[in-house]
Amino acid sequence: TGRLMKDAQEGLRYAWGNPTIRGLGFAMSALTLGWGMLTIIIPFVVLRVLGYGEAVVGFVFAAAGVSGIVSALLIGRLDSRGREWVMLVVPMAVMAPVIALLLPAAGIVGVIDPLVGLLLITAMMFLFGLLNGCVDIAMFTVRQRRTDPAWMGRAFAVSMAFNYMGFPVGAAIAGILVTVSLPAAIGIAVASAVVAAFSAALLVPSREAAAIGG
């Protein structure tokens, strides 16, 4: 319309009325809450619990980055049509036990050697990156195909804000909890992946016919 506020309101209305965008918003915001928590938990465990230096923190995060790129390159070559629902739900569900590897890595479950803890936490981040790459491919492709082209700019802007609103909340929660109760912080991060999987399974339409609203 040429009026910023009106266009923003209409974009918000369309995004909320589109079952796929709305479902992705709830699922991804839950998932990014856990990711926000990991940005605080991982450095705390590496630095304070395992006793390594700052460079090792970067190495651990790099493991997720590298595996995410590999995952996106491999899965991006596949035809995802009709498979996005599975590509969203299954990796989100698997993320829960993967994140739970932080419990033995931090010595919360059993007494562990710092080197073994580092290997566990690096493996956890590597697997998390692989799974997250699959989720990203599925999320971007299904959202694009199920959005009216005339609404893509506004709907995507609303969707991205909705999807990642959990990140700062998760970082804030972990920042408060991590020195008080590390197991509780890790438990919430694990729970966020479970909530994300259930949200995706229940709220994102599995078939194209039920996908477009507005």
PDB file of C-alpha atoms in Angstrom:
ATOM      1  CA  THR A   1       0.000   0.000   0.000  1.00  0.00           C
ATOM      2  CA  GLY A   2       2.979   2.297   0.403  1.00  0.00           C
ATOM      3  CA  ARG A   3       2.220   2.798   4.113  1.00  0.00           C
ATOM      4  CA  LEU A   4       4.740   1.091   6.367  1.00  0.00           C
ATOM      5  CA  MET A   5       2.548   0.428   9.419  1.00  0.00           C
ATOM      6  CA  LYS A   6      -0.388  -0.821   7.365  1.00  0.00           C
ATOM      7  CA  ASP A   7       1.833  -3.121   5.318  1.00  0.00           C
ATOM      8  CA  ALA A   8       3.452  -4.439   8.504  1.00  0.00           C
ATOM      9  CA  GLN A   9       0.056  -5.121  10.069  1.00  0.00           C
ATOM     10  CA  GLU A  10      -1.159  -6.908   6.948  1.00  0.00           C
ATOM     11  CA  GLY A  11       2.045  -8.967   6.837  1.00  0.00           C
ATOM     12  CA  LEU A  12       1.550  -9.958  10.457  1.00  0.00           C
ATOM     13  CA  ARG A  13      -2.060 -10.890   9.769  1.00  0.00           C
ATOM     14  CA  TYR A  14      -1.117 -12.996   6.751  1.00  0.00           C
ATOM     15  CA  ALA A  15       1.716 -14.765   8.576  1.00  0.00           C
ATOM     16  CA  TRP A  16      -0.534 -15.633  11.524  1.00  0.00           C
ATOM     17  CA  GLY A  17      -3.257 -16.857   9.185  1.00  0.00           C
ATOM     18  CA  ASN A  18      -0.854 -19.132   7.295  1.00  0.00           C
ATOM     19  CA  PRO A  19      -0.791 -22.468   9.208  1.00  0.00           C
ATOM     20  CA  THR A  20       2.721 -23.344   8.050  1.00  0.00           C
ATOM     21  CA  ILE A  21       4.289 -20.011   9.014  1.00  0.00           C
ATOM     22  CA  ARG A  22       2.430 -20.012  12.330  1.00  0.00           C
ATOM     23  CA  GLY A  23       3.440 -23.581  13.145  1.00  0.00           C
ATOM     24  CA  LEU A  24       7.045 -22.946  12.188  1.00  0.00           C
ATOM     25  CA  GLY A  25       7.048 -19.895  14.421  1.00  0.00           C
ATOM     26  CA  PHE A  26       6.135 -21.875  17.535  1.00  0.00           C
ATOM     27  CA  ALA A  27       8.450 -24.791  16.714  1.00  0.00           C
ATOM     28  CA  MET A  28      11.460 -22.701  15.702  1.00  0.00           C
ATOM     29  CA  SER A  29      11.117 -20.236  18.586  1.00  0.00           C
ATOM     30  CA  ALA A  30      11.238 -23.196  20.992  1.00  0.00           C
ATOM     31  CA  LEU A  31      14.277 -24.592  19.190  1.00  0.00           C
ATOM     32  CA  THR A  32      16.102 -21.260  19.114  1.00  0.00           C
ATOM     33  CA  LEU A  33      15.438 -20.850  22.835  1.00  0.00           C
ATOM     34  CA  GLY A  34      17.578 -23.939  23.342  1.00  0.00           C
ATOM     35  CA  TRP A  35      20.217 -22.649  20.919  1.00  0.00           C
ATOM     36  CA  GLY A  36      20.326 -19.371  22.828  1.00  0.00           C
ATOM     37  CA  MET A  37      20.908 -21.311  26.019  1.00  0.00           C
ATOM     38  CA  LEU A  38      23.732 -23.299  24.434  1.00  0.00           C
ATOM     39  CA  THR A  39      25.587 -20.085  23.573  1.00  0.00           C
ATOM     40  CA  ILE A  40      25.910 -19.530  27.327  1.00  0.00           C
ATOM     41  CA  ILE A  41      26.152 -23.138  28.552  1.00  0.00           C
ATOM     42  CA  ILE A  42      28.888 -24.267  26.149  1.00  0.00           C
ATOM     43  CA  PRO A  43      31.448 -21.575  27.099  1.00  0.00           C
ATOM     44  CA  PHE A  44      30.642 -22.070  30.783  1.00  0.00           C
ATOM     45  CA  VAL A  45      31.255 -25.812  30.614  1.00  0.00           C
ATOM     46  CA  VAL A  46      34.412 -25.509  28.509  1.00  0.00           C
ATOM     47  CA  LEU A  47      35.944 -22.693  30.566  1.00  0.00           C
ATOM     48  CA  ARG A  48      34.706 -23.231  34.105  1.00  0.00           C
ATOM     49  CA  VAL A  49      33.951 -26.950  34.316  1.00  0.00           C
ATOM     50  CA  LEU A  50      36.516 -28.534  31.994  1.00  0.00           C
ATOM     51  CA  GLY A  51      39.146 -25.835  32.508  1.00  0.00           C
ATOM     52  CA  TYR A  52      40.084 -25.155  28.885  1.00  0.00           C
ATOM     53  CA  GLY A  53      40.816 -21.768  27.289  1.00  0.00           C
ATOM     54  CA  GLU A  54      38.852 -19.412  25.087  1.00  0.00           C
ATOM     55  CA  ALA A  55      40.279 -20.841  21.845  1.00  0.00           C
ATOM     56  CA  VAL A  56      38.743 -24.212  22.684  1.00  0.00           C
ATOM     57  CA  VAL A  57      35.311 -22.578  22.951  1.00  0.00           C
ATOM     58  CA  GLY A  58      35.734 -21.362  19.382  1.00  0.00           C
ATOM     59  CA  PHE A  59      36.810 -24.828  18.282  1.00  0.00           C
ATOM     60  CA  VAL A  60      33.691 -26.398  19.800  1.00  0.00           C
ATOM     61  CA  PHE A  61      31.373 -23.915  18.096  1.00  0.00           C
ATOM     62  CA  ALA A  62      33.290 -24.379  14.838  1.00  0.00           C
ATOM     63  CA  ALA A  63      32.387 -28.084  14.957  1.00  0.00           C
ATOM     64  CA  ALA A  64      28.706 -27.146  14.712  1.00  0.00           C
ATOM     65  CA  GLY A  65      29.406 -24.647  11.958  1.00  0.00           C
ATOM     66  CA  VAL A  66      31.350 -27.097   9.807  1.00  0.00           C
ATOM     67  CA  SER A  67      28.840 -29.922  10.210  1.00  0.00           C
ATOM     68  CA  GLY A  68      25.980 -27.501   9.509  1.00  0.00           C
ATOM     69  CA  ILE A  69      27.576 -26.524   6.200  1.00  0.00           C
ATOM     70  CA  VAL A  70      28.155 -30.169   5.278  1.00  0.00           C
ATOM     71  CA  SER A  71      24.574 -31.052   6.199  1.00  0.00           C
ATOM     72  CA  ALA A  72      23.113 -28.146   4.206  1.00  0.00           C
ATOM     73  CA  LEU A  73      25.214 -29.015   1.135  1.00  0.00           C
ATOM     74  CA  LEU A  74      24.244 -32.687   1.214  1.00  0.00           C
ATOM     75  CA  ILE A  75      20.566 -32.320   2.105  1.00  0.00           C
ATOM     76  CA  GLY A  76      20.159 -29.266  -0.117  1.00  0.00           C
ATOM     77  CA  ARG A  77      20.797 -31.505  -3.134  1.00  0.00           C
ATOM     78  CA  LEU A  78      17.786 -33.685  -2.328  1.00  0.00           C
ATOM     79  CA  ASP A  79      14.225 -33.135  -3.477  1.00  0.00           C
ATOM     80  CA  SER A  80      12.488 -32.139  -0.241  1.00  0.00           C
ATOM     81  CA  ARG A  81       8.960 -31.831  -1.654  1.00  0.00           C
ATOM     82  CA  GLY A  82       6.555 -33.750   0.533  1.00  0.00           C
ATOM     83  CA  ARG A  83       9.328 -34.607   3.002  1.00  0.00           C
ATOM     84  CA  GLU A  84       9.746 -31.350   4.925  1.00  0.00           C
ATOM     85  CA  TRP A  85       7.476 -32.376   7.790  1.00  0.00           C
ATOM     86  CA  VAL A  86       9.661 -35.414   8.520  1.00  0.00           C
ATOM     87  CA  MET A  87      12.825 -33.354   7.957  1.00  0.00           C
ATOM     88  CA  LEU A  88      11.624 -30.917  10.622  1.00  0.00           C
ATOM     89  CA  VAL A  89      10.169 -33.228  13.257  1.00  0.00           C
ATOM     90  CA  VAL A  90      12.732 -36.052  13.310  1.00  0.00           C
ATOM     91  CA  PRO A  91      15.907 -33.910  13.638  1.00  0.00           C
ATOM     92  CA  MET A  92      14.248 -31.745  16.314  1.00  0.00           C
ATOM     93  CA  ALA A  93      13.353 -34.873  18.289  1.00  0.00           C
ATOM     94  CA  VAL A  94      16.883 -36.280  17.928  1.00  0.00           C
ATOM     95  CA  MET A  95      18.339 -32.965  19.134  1.00  0.00           C
ATOM     96  CA  ALA A  96      16.996 -33.658  22.641  1.00  0.00           C
ATOM     97  CA  PRO A  97      19.256 -36.670  23.417  1.00  0.00           C
ATOM     98  CA  VAL A  98      22.110 -34.975  21.555  1.00  0.00           C
ATOM     99  CA  ILE A  99      21.919 -31.908  23.808  1.00  0.00           C
ATOM    100  CA  ALA A 100      21.642 -34.255  26.800  1.00  0.00           C
ATOM    101  CA  LEU A 101      25.250 -35.322  26.089  1.00  0.00           C
ATOM    102  CA  LEU A 102      26.141 -32.130  27.943  1.00  0.00           C
ATOM    103  CA  LEU A 103      25.237 -33.879  31.197  1.00  0.00           C
ATOM    104  CA  PRO A 104      28.084 -36.422  31.074  1.00  0.00           C
ATOM    105  CA  ALA A 105      30.353 -33.900  29.320  1.00  0.00           C
ATOM    106  CA  ALA A 106      30.023 -31.560  32.295  1.00  0.00           C
ATOM    107  CA  GLY A 107      30.448 -34.379  34.805  1.00  0.00           C
ATOM    108  CA  ILE A 108      26.871 -34.074  36.038  1.00  0.00           C
ATOM    109  CA  VAL A 109      26.223 -37.719  35.194  1.00  0.00           C
ATOM    110  CA  GLY A 110      29.264 -39.613  36.437  1.00  0.00           C
ATOM    111  CA  VAL A 111      32.811 -38.368  36.973  1.00  0.00           C
ATOM    112  CA  ILE A 112      34.521 -37.634  33.707  1.00  0.00           C
ATOM    113  CA  ASP A 113      38.026 -36.738  32.520  1.00  0.00           C
ATOM    114  CA  PRO A 114      38.291 -33.209  30.995  1.00  0.00           C
ATOM    115  CA  LEU A 115      39.553 -34.634  27.683  1.00  0.00           C
ATOM    116  CA  VAL A 116      36.637 -37.056  27.443  1.00  0.00           C
ATOM    117  CA  GLY A 117      34.314 -34.213  28.371  1.00  0.00           C
ATOM    118  CA  LEU A 118      35.743 -32.085  25.569  1.00  0.00           C
ATOM    119  CA  LEU A 119      35.342 -34.916  23.073  1.00  0.00           C
ATOM    120  CA  LEU A 120      31.738 -35.401  24.153  1.00  0.00           C
ATOM    121  CA  ILE A 121      30.852 -31.726  23.931  1.00  0.00           C
ATOM    122  CA  THR A 122      32.532 -31.437  20.524  1.00  0.00           C
ATOM    123  CA  ALA A 123      30.648 -34.498  19.275  1.00  0.00           C
ATOM    124  CA  MET A 124      27.429 -33.012  20.636  1.00  0.00           C
ATOM    125  CA  MET A 125      27.951 -29.762  18.747  1.00  0.00           C
ATOM    126  CA  PHE A 126      28.952 -31.610  15.564  1.00  0.00           C
ATOM    127  CA  LEU A 127      25.765 -33.689  15.662  1.00  0.00           C
ATOM    128  CA  PHE A 128      23.702 -30.615  16.550  1.00  0.00           C
ATOM    129  CA  GLY A 129      25.061 -28.855  13.458  1.00  0.00           C
ATOM    130  CA  LEU A 130      24.181 -31.807  11.225  1.00  0.00           C
ATOM    131  CA  LEU A 131      20.624 -31.886  12.540  1.00  0.00           C
ATOM    132  CA  ASN A 132      20.218 -28.125  12.404  1.00  0.00           C
ATOM    133  CA  GLY A 133      21.295 -28.081   8.749  1.00  0.00           C
ATOM    134  CA  CYS A 134      18.473 -30.483   7.915  1.00  0.00           C
ATOM    135  CA  VAL A 135      15.959 -28.382   9.863  1.00  0.00           C
ATOM    136  CA  ASP A 136      17.055 -25.201   8.104  1.00  0.00           C
ATOM    137  CA  ILE A 137      16.670 -26.718   4.623  1.00  0.00           C
ATOM    138  CA  ALA A 138      13.213 -28.044   5.462  1.00  0.00           C
ATOM    139  CA  MET A 139      12.085 -24.815   7.134  1.00  0.00           C
ATOM    140  CA  PHE A 140      13.174 -22.514   4.299  1.00  0.00           C
ATOM    141  CA  THR A 141      11.845 -24.709   1.487  1.00  0.00           C
ATOM    142  CA  VAL A 142       8.440 -25.489   2.988  1.00  0.00           C
ATOM    143  CA  ARG A 143       7.877 -21.881   3.996  1.00  0.00           C
ATOM    144  CA  GLN A 144       8.719 -20.571   0.543  1.00  0.00           C
ATOM    145  CA  ARG A 145       6.509 -23.073  -1.257  1.00  0.00           C
ATOM    146  CA  ARG A 146       3.568 -22.481   1.064  1.00  0.00           C
ATOM    147  CA  THR A 147       3.629 -18.679   0.939  1.00  0.00           C
ATOM    148  CA  ASP A 148       1.825 -16.639  -1.712  1.00  0.00           C
ATOM    149  CA  PRO A 149       4.597 -14.953  -3.773  1.00  0.00           C
ATOM    150  CA  ALA A 150       2.881 -11.585  -3.346  1.00  0.00           C
ATOM    151  CA  TRP A 151       3.363 -11.858   0.440  1.00  0.00           C
ATOM    152  CA  MET A 152       6.864 -13.297   0.627  1.00  0.00           C
ATOM    153  CA  GLY A 153       8.685 -10.141   1.730  1.00  0.00           C
ATOM    154  CA  ARG A 154       6.306  -9.233   4.530  1.00  0.00           C
ATOM    155  CA  ALA A 155       5.500 -12.797   5.572  1.00  0.00           C
ATOM    156  CA  PHE A 156       9.170 -13.824   5.694  1.00  0.00           C
ATOM    157  CA  ALA A 157      10.116 -10.764   7.748  1.00  0.00           C
ATOM    158  CA  VAL A 158       7.444 -11.634  10.310  1.00  0.00           C
ATOM    159  CA  SER A 159       8.360 -15.320  10.184  1.00  0.00           C
ATOM    160  CA  MET A 160      12.066 -14.769  10.807  1.00  0.00           C
ATOM    161  CA  ALA A 161      11.348 -12.500  13.768  1.00  0.00           C
ATOM    162  CA  PHE A 162       8.910 -15.081  15.174  1.00  0.00           C
ATOM    163  CA  ASN A 163      11.293 -17.994  14.581  1.00  0.00           C
ATOM    164  CA  TYR A 164      14.224 -16.453  16.421  1.00  0.00           C
ATOM    165  CA  MET A 165      12.464 -14.691  19.272  1.00  0.00           C
ATOM    166  CA  GLY A 166      13.442 -17.590  21.521  1.00  0.00           C
ATOM    167  CA  PHE A 167      17.171 -16.979  21.103  1.00  0.00           C
ATOM    168  CA  PRO A 168      17.589 -13.927  23.392  1.00  0.00           C
ATOM    169  CA  VAL A 169      15.130 -15.420  25.884  1.00  0.00           C
ATOM    170  CA  GLY A 170      17.153 -18.626  26.049  1.00  0.00           C
ATOM    171  CA  ALA A 171      20.421 -16.725  26.473  1.00  0.00           C
ATOM    172  CA  ALA A 172      18.888 -14.698  29.308  1.00  0.00           C
ATOM    173  CA  ILE A 173      17.541 -17.809  31.066  1.00  0.00           C
ATOM    174  CA  ALA A 174      20.890 -19.594  30.789  1.00  0.00           C
ATOM    175  CA  GLY A 175      22.754 -16.509  31.967  1.00  0.00           C
ATOM    176  CA  ILE A 176      20.702 -16.552  35.164  1.00  0.00           C
ATOM    177  CA  LEU A 177      20.667 -20.317  35.699  1.00  0.00           C
ATOM    178  CA  VAL A 178      24.089 -21.510  34.631  1.00  0.00           C
ATOM    179  CA  THR A 179      25.931 -20.527  37.833  1.00  0.00           C
ATOM    180  CA  VAL A 180      23.012 -21.497  40.051  1.00  0.00           C
ATOM    181  CA  SER A 181      22.055 -24.873  38.586  1.00  0.00           C
ATOM    182  CA  LEU A 182      23.857 -26.126  35.501  1.00  0.00           C
ATOM    183  CA  PRO A 183      21.735 -29.319  35.358  1.00  0.00           C
ATOM    184  CA  ALA A 184      18.555 -27.209  35.287  1.00  0.00           C
ATOM    185  CA  ALA A 185      19.939 -25.064  32.467  1.00  0.00           C
ATOM    186  CA  ILE A 186      20.843 -28.133  30.417  1.00  0.00           C
ATOM    187  CA  GLY A 187      17.471 -29.701  31.224  1.00  0.00           C
ATOM    188  CA  ILE A 188      15.610 -26.683  29.843  1.00  0.00           C
ATOM    189  CA  ALA A 189      17.744 -26.767  26.693  1.00  0.00           C
ATOM    190  CA  VAL A 190      16.839 -30.442  26.215  1.00  0.00           C
ATOM    191  CA  ALA A 191      13.166 -29.706  26.886  1.00  0.00           C
ATOM    192  CA  SER A 192      13.179 -26.937  24.280  1.00  0.00           C
ATOM    193  CA  ALA A 193      14.080 -29.474  21.577  1.00  0.00           C
ATOM    194  CA  VAL A 194      11.269 -31.771  22.747  1.00  0.00           C
ATOM    195  CA  VAL A 195       8.768 -28.895  22.686  1.00  0.00           C
ATOM    196  CA  ALA A 196      10.021 -27.868  19.234  1.00  0.00           C
ATOM    197  CA  ALA A 197       9.527 -31.398  17.868  1.00  0.00           C
ATOM    198  CA  PHE A 198       6.009 -31.672  19.269  1.00  0.00           C
ATOM    199  CA  SER A 199       5.125 -28.196  18.010  1.00  0.00           C
ATOM    200  CA  ALA A 200       6.352 -29.005  14.519  1.00  0.00           C
ATOM    201  CA  ALA A 201       4.538 -32.339  14.530  1.00  0.00           C
ATOM    202  CA  LEU A 202       1.234 -30.890  15.714  1.00  0.00           C
ATOM    203  CA  LEU A 203       1.185 -27.388  14.225  1.00  0.00           C
ATOM    204  CA  VAL A 204       2.966 -27.601  10.851  1.00  0.00           C
ATOM    205  CA  PRO A 205       0.639 -29.159   8.262  1.00  0.00           C
ATOM    206  CA  SER A 206       2.096 -32.343   6.830  1.00  0.00           C
ATOM    207  CA  ARG A 207       0.249 -31.958   3.528  1.00  0.00           C
ATOM    208  CA  GLU A 208       0.272 -29.145   1.000  1.00  0.00           C
ATOM    209  CA  ALA A 209      -3.518 -28.928   0.775  1.00  0.00           C
ATOM    210  CA  ALA A 210      -3.835 -27.782   4.396  1.00  0.00           C
ATOM    211  CA  ALA A 211      -0.825 -25.530   4.298  1.00  0.00           C
ATOM    212  CA  ILE A 212      -1.867 -22.141   2.934  1.00  0.00           C
ATOM    213  CA  GLY A 213      -4.153 -19.837   4.799  1.00  0.00           C
ATOM    214  CA  GLY A 214      -4.159 -16.061   5.081  1.00  0.00           C
TER     215      GLY A 214
END
